[in-house]
GROMACS .gro file of C-alpha atoms in nm:
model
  354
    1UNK     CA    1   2.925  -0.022  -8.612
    2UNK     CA    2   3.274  -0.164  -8.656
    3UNK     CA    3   3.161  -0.520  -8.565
    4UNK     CA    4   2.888  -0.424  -8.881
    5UNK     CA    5   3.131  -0.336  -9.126
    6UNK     CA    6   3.356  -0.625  -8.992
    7UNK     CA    7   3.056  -0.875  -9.044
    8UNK     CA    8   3.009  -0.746  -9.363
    9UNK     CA    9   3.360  -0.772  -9.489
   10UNK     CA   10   3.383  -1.125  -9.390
   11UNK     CA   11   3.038  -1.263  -9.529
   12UNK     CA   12   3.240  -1.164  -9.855
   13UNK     CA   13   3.607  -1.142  -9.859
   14UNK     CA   14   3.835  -1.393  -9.684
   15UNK     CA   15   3.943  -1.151  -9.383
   16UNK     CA   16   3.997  -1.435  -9.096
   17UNK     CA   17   4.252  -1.603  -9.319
   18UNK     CA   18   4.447  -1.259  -9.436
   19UNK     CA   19   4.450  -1.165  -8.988
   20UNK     CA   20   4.563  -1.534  -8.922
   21UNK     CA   21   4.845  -1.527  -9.177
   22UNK     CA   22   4.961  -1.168  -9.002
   23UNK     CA   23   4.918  -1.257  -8.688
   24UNK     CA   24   5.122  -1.591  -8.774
   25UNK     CA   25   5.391  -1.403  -8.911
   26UNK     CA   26   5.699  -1.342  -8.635
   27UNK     CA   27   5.915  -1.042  -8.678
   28UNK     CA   28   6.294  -1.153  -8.492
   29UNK     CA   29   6.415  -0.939  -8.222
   30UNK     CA   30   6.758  -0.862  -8.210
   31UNK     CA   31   7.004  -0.581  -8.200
   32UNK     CA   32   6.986  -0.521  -8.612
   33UNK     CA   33   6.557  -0.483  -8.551
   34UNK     CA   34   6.597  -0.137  -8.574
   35UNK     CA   35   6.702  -0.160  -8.953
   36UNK     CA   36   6.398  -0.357  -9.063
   37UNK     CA   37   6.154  -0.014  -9.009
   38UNK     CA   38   6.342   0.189  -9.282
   39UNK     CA   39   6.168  -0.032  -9.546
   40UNK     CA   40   5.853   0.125  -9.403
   41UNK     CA   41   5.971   0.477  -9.344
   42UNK     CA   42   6.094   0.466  -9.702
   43UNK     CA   43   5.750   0.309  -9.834
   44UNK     CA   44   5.573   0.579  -9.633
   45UNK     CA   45   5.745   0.839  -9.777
   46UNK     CA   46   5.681   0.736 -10.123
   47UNK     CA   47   5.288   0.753  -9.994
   48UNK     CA   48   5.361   1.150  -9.942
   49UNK     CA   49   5.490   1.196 -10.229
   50UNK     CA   50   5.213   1.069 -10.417
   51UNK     CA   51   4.969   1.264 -10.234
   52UNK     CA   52   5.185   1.592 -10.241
   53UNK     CA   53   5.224   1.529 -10.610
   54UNK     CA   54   4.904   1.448 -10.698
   55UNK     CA   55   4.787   1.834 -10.590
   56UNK     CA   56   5.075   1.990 -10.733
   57UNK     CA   57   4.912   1.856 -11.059
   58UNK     CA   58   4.627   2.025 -11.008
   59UNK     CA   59   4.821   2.375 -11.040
   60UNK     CA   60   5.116   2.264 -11.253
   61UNK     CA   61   5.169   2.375 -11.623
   62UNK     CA   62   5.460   2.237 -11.823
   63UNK     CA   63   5.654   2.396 -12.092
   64UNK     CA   64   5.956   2.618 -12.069
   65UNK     CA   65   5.739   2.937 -12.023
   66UNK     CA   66   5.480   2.851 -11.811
   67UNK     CA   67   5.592   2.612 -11.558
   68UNK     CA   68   5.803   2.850 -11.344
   69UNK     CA   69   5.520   3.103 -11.280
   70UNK     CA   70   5.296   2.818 -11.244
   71UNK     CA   71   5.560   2.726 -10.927
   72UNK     CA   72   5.557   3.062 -10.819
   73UNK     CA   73   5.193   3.124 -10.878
   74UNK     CA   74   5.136   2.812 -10.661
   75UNK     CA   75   5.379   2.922 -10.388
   76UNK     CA   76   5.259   3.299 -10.377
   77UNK     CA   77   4.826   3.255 -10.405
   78UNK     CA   78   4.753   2.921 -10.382
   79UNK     CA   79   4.664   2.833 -10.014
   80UNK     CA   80   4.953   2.639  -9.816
   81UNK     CA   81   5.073   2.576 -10.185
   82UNK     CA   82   5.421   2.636 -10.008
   83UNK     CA   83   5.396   2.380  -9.758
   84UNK     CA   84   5.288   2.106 -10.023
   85UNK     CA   85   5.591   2.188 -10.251
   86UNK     CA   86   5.803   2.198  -9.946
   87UNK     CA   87   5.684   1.905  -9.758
   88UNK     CA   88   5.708   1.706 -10.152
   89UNK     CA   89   6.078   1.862 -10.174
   90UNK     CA   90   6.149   1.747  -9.839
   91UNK     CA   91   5.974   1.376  -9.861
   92UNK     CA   92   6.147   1.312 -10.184
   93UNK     CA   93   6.532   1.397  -9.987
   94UNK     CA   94   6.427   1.165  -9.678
   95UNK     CA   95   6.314   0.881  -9.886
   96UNK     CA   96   6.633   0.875 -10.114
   97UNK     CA   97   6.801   0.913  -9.773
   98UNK     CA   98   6.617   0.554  -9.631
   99UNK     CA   99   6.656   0.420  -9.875
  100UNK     CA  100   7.017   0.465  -9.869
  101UNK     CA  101   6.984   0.357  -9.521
  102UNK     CA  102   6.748   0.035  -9.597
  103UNK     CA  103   6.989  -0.060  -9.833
  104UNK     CA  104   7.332  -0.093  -9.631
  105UNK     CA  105   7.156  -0.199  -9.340
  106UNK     CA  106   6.999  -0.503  -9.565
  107UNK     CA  107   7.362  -0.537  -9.713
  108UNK     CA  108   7.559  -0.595  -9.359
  109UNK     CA  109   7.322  -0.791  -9.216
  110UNK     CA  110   7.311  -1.041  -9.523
  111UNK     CA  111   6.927  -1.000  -9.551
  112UNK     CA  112   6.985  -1.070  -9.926
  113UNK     CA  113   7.105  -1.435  -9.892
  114UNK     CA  114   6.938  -1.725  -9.991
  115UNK     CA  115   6.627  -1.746 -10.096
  116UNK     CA  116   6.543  -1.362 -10.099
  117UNK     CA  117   6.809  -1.259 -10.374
  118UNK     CA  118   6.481  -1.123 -10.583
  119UNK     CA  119   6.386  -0.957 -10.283
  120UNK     CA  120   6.761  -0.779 -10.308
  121UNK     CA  121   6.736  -0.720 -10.659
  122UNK     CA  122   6.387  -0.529 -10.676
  123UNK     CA  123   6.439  -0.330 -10.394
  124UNK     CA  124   6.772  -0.184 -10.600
  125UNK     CA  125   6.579  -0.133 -10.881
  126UNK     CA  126   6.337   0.054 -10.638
  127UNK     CA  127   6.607   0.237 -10.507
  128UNK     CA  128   6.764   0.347 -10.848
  129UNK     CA  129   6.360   0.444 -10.991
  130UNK     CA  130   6.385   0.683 -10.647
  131UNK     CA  131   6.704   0.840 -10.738
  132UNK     CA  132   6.524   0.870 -11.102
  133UNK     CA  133   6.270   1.044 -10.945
  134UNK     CA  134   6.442   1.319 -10.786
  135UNK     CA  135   6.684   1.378 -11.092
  136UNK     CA  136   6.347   1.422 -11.318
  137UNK     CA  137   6.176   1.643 -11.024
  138UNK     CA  138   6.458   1.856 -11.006
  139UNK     CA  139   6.405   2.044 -11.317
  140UNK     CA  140   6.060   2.087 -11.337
  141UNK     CA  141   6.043   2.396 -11.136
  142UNK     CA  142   6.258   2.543 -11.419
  143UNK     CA  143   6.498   2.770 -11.222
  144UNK     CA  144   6.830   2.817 -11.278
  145UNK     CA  145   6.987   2.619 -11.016
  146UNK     CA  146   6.776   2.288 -11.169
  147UNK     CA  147   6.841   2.382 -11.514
  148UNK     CA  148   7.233   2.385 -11.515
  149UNK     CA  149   7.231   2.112 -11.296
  150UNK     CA  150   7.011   1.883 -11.532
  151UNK     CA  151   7.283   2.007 -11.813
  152UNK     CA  152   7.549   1.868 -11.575
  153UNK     CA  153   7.379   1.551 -11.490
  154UNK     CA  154   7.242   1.488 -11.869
  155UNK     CA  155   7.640   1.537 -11.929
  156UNK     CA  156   7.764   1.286 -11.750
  157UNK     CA  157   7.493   1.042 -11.892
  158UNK     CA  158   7.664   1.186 -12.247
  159UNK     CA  159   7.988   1.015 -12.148
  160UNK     CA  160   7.856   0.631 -12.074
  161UNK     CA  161   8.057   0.483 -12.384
  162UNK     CA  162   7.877   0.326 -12.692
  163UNK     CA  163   7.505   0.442 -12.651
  164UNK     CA  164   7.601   0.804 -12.438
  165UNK     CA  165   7.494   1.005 -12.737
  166UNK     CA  166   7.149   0.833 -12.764
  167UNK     CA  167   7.080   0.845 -12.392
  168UNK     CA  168   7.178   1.208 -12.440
  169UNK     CA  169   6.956   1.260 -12.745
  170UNK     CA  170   6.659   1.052 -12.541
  171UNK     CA  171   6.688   1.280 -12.189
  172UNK     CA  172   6.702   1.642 -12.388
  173UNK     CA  173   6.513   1.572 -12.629
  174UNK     CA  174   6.773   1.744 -12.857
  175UNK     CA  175   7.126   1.805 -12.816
  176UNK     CA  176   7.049   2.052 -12.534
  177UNK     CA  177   6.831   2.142 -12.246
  178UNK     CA  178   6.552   2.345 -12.348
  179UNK     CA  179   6.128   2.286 -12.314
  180UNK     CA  180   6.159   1.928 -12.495
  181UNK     CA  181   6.367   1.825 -12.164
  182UNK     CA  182   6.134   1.957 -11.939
  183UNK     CA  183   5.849   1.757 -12.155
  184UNK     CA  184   6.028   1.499 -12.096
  185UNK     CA  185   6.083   1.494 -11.734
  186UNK     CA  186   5.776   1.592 -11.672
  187UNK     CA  187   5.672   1.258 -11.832
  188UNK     CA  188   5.889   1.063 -11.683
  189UNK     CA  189   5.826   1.201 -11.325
  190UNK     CA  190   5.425   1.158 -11.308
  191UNK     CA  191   5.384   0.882 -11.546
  192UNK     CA  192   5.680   0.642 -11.620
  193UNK     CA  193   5.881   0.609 -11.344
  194UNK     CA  194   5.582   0.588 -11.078
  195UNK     CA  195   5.420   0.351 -11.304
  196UNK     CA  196   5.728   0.080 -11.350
  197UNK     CA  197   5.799   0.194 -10.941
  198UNK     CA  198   5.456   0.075 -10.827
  199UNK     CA  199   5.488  -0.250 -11.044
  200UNK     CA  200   5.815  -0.326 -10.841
  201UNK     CA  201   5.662  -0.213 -10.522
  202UNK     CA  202   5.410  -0.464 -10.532
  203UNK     CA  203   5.692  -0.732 -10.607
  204UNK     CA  204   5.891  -0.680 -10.368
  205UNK     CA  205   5.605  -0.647 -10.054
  206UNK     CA  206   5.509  -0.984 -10.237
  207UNK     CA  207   5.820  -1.117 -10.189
  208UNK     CA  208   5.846  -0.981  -9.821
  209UNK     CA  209   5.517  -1.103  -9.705
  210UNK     CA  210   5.546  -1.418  -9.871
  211UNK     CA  211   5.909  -1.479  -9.734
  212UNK     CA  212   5.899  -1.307  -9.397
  213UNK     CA  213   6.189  -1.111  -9.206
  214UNK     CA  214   6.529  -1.227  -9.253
  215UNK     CA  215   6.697  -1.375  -8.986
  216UNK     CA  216   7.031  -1.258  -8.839
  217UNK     CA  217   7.289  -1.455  -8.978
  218UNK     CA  218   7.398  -1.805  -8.785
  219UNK     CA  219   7.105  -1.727  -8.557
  220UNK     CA  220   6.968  -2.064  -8.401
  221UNK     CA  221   6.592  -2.114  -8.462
  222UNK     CA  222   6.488  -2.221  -8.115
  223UNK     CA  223   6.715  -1.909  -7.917
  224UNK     CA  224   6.579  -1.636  -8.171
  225UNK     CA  225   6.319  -1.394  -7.966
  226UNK     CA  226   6.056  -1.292  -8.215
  227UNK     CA  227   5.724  -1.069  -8.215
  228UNK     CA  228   5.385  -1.100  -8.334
  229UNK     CA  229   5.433  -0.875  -8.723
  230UNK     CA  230   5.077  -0.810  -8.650
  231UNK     CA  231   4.968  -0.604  -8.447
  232UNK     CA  232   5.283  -0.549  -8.259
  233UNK     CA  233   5.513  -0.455  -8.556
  234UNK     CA  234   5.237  -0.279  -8.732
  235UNK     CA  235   5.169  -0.070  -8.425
  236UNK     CA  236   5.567   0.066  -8.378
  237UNK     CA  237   5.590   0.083  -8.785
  238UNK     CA  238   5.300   0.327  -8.753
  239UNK     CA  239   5.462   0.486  -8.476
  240UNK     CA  240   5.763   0.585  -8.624
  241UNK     CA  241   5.564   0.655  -8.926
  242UNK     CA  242   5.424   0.913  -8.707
  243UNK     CA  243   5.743   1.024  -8.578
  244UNK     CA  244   5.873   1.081  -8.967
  245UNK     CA  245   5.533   1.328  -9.039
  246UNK     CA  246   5.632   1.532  -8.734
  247UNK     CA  247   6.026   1.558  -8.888
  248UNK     CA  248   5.863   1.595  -9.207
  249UNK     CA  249   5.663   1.868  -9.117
  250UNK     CA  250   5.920   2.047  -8.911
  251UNK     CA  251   6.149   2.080  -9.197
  252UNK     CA  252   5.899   2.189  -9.437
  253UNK     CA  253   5.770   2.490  -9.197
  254UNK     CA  254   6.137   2.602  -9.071
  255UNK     CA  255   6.328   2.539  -9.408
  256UNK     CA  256   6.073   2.553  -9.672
  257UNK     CA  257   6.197   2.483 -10.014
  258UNK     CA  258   6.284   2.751 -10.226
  259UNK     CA  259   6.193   2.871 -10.634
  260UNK     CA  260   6.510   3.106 -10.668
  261UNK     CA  261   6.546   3.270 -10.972
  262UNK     CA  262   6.365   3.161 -11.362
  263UNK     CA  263   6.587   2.958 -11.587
  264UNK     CA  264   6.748   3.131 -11.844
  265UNK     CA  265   6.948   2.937 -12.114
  266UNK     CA  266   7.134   3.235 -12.279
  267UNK     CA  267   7.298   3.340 -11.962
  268UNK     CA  268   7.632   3.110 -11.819
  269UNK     CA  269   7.625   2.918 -11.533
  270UNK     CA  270   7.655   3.059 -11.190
  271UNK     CA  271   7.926   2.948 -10.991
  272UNK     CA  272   7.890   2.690 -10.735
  273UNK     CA  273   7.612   2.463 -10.956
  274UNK     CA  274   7.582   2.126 -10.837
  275UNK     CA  275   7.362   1.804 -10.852
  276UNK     CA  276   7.152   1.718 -10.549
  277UNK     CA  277   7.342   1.551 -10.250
  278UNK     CA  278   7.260   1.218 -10.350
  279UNK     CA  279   7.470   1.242 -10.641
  280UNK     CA  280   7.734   1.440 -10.542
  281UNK     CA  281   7.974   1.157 -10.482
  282UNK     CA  282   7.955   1.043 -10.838
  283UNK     CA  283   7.983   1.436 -10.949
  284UNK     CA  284   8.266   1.487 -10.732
  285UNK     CA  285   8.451   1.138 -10.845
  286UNK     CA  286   8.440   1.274 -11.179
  287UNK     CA  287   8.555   1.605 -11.124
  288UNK     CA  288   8.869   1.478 -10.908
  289UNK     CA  289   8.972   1.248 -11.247
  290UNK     CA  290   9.258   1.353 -11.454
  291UNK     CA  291   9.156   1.477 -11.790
  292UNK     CA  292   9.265   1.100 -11.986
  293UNK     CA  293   9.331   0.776 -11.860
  294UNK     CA  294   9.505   0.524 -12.052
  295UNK     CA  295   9.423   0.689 -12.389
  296UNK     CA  296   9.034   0.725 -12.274
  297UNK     CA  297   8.837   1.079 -12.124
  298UNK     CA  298   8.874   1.034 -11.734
  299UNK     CA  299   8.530   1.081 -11.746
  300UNK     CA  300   8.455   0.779 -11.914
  301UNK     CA  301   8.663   0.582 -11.725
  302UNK     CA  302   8.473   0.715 -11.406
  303UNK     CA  303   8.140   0.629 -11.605
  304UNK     CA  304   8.221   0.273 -11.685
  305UNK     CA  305   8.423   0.226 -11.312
  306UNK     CA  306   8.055   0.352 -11.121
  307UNK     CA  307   7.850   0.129 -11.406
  308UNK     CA  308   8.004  -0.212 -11.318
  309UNK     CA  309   8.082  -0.103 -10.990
  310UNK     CA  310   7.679  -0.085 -10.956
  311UNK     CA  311   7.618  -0.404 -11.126
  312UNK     CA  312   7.835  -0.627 -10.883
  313UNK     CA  313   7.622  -0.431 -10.607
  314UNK     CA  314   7.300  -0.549 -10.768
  315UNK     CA  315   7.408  -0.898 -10.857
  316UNK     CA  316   7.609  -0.979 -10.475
  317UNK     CA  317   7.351  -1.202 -10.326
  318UNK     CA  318   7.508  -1.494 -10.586
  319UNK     CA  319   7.841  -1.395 -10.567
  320UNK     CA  320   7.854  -1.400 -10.184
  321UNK     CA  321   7.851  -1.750 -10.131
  322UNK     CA  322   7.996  -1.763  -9.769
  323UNK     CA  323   7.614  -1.615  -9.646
  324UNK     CA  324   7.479  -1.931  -9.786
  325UNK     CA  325   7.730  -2.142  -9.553
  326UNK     CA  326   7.562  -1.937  -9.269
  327UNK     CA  327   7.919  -1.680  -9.229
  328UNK     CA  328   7.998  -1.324  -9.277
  329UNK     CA  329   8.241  -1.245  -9.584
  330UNK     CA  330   8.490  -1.005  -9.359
  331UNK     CA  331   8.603  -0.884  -9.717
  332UNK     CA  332   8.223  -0.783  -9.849
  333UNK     CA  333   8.211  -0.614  -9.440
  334UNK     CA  334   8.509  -0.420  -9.541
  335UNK     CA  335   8.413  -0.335  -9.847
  336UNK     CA  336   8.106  -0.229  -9.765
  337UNK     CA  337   8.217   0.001  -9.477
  338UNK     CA  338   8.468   0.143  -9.753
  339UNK     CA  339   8.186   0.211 -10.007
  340UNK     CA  340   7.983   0.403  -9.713
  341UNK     CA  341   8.309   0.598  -9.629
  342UNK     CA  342   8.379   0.700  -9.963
  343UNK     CA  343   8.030   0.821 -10.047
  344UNK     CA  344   8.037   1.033  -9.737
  345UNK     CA  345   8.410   1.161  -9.787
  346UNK     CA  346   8.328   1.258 -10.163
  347UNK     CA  347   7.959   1.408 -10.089
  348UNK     CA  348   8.137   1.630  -9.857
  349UNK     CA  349   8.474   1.740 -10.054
  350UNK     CA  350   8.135   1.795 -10.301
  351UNK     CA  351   8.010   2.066 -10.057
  352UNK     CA  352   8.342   2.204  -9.915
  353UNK     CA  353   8.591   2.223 -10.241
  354UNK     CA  354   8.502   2.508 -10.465
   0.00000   0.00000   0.00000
């Protein structure tokens, strides 16, 4: 049967050449391996979410008065409708978190240099479409912990200087958070952003299956161990992939994800509202600024500090010049370790300051 279907595949598609150039590809082994399989984990994850998305659809009614019971109605008398919202809930926090992870790891190791700075750029634009996704996500449930916190986060996208009031205008869909907003989102979340995400998906595994694994940096060609991509490297991605499900699923049966109460814009804010974790830094940042700086809202400032603060992230791979020479920068290794440090202190001042 398989050596059928195999026969049948190759009398029409190309199939020997696709296994040759896989098994010709050579993954290197090293102490940094280990980072290479969060590209996978994260890509993986983004496979559950379409899947888990794809049948919350199918119960799923936007619009400021129906969406909520359509959550609860899903959670309550739809079969396991729980455990798809909660393992979705759950995906969408670990992938944001790999990503993270993929990220730095890519960054310290210098996997950006020379000649994969494309590679660099449209896996941050992945990353920043996945940290889209869970801000758009978050309100669709329509409960009141989303709801304020979408009125926070739409804020702070209020104070970006020049064009804050149209981004404003363009997120609510008015000057406030009402249904339009959750029209929006909703659009955004099923439609735009995993539309312009796949586009860059397929880029960027282009770009890595064209280009191969990076090497570690100053690595000599004929000392470098290396391992078959295919099937050895498949066979441990899909491993750990396996691994991740069984994390996945454990979280999503012990913790599941909760509706709490419906949204109600008349009422004021409970205490304690805050953005999801992978924000929290930025929130927090802001928070800790003094009201004006140098004649501008601290606010502002903050804005325009994270904004080109981002863009130098994105655009490294031509700044950092000594990777090219085959060196570490000790001054990008040190600020890198301080950017980790200060997302972690200000996520959890975030959590612990009232």
């Amino acid at each position: 049967m398989k050596e059928s279907i195999l026969s049948w595949l190759k009398n029409r598609y190309p199939v020997d050449s696709v296994t040759e150039f896989a098994q010709k590809k050579k993954v290197p082994l090293f102490q940094g391996t280990i980072w290479y399989y969060f590209g996978g984990i994260t890509l993986f994850l983004f496979l559950i979410q379409v899947a888990t998305g794809i049948l919350l659809l199918f119960y799923y009614r936007t619009g400021a008065d129906q969406a909520y019971e359509s959550v609860k109605f899903l959670m309550t008398k739809v079969h396991f409708g729980w455990l798809i919202r909660s393992i979705h809930s759950w995906a969408a926090n670990l992938m944001v978190l790999s990503a993270f992870i993929h990220m730095f790891s890519v960054f310290f190791t210098r996997a950006y240099r020379k000649p994969r700075e494309l590679t660099w750029i449209t896996g941050m634009v992945l990353f920043l479409l996945a940290m889209a996704f869970g801000f758009s996500g978050y309100l669709l449930p329509w409960n009141e912990l989303a709801f304020f916190a979408t009125k926070v986060g739409t804020d702070i996208v209020g104070a970006v200087p020049f064009v804050g009031d149209f981004l404003l205008t363009l997120l609510r869909g008015g000057s406030d958070v009402t249904g339009a907003t959750l029209s929006r989102f909703f659009g955004f979340h099923v439609a735009l952003f995993p539309g312009i995400f796949t586009l860059f998906l397929v880029i960027h595994l282009a770009f890595v299956q064209v280009q191969g694994m990076s090497k570690p940096i100053g690595a000599k060609e004929e000392e470098l161990k290396t391992m078959p991509f295919f099937p050895n490297f498949v066979l441990r991605d899909l491993l750990i992939w396996l691994i991740v499900l069984n994390v996945l699923a454990i979280l999503a049966v012990f913790f599941p994800w909760e509706l709490g109460a419906k949204a109600d814009p008349f009422v004021p804010a409970p205490a304690g509202i805050r953005p999801e974790w992978y924000f929290m830094f930025m929130f927090q940042t802001l928070k800790m600024l003094p009201a004006h700086i140098a004649g501008l809202e601290g606010e502002t400032v903050g804005v325009m500090a994270f904004a080109i603060a981002g863009i130098f992230w994105i655009l490294i791979p031509f700044f950092d010049r000594s990777s090219q020479r085959g060196h570490k920068s000790k001054l990008l290794t040190y600020i890198g370790i301080i950017v980790v440090i200060f997302i972690l202190v200000m996520t959890i001042l975030g959590y612990t300051l009232s």
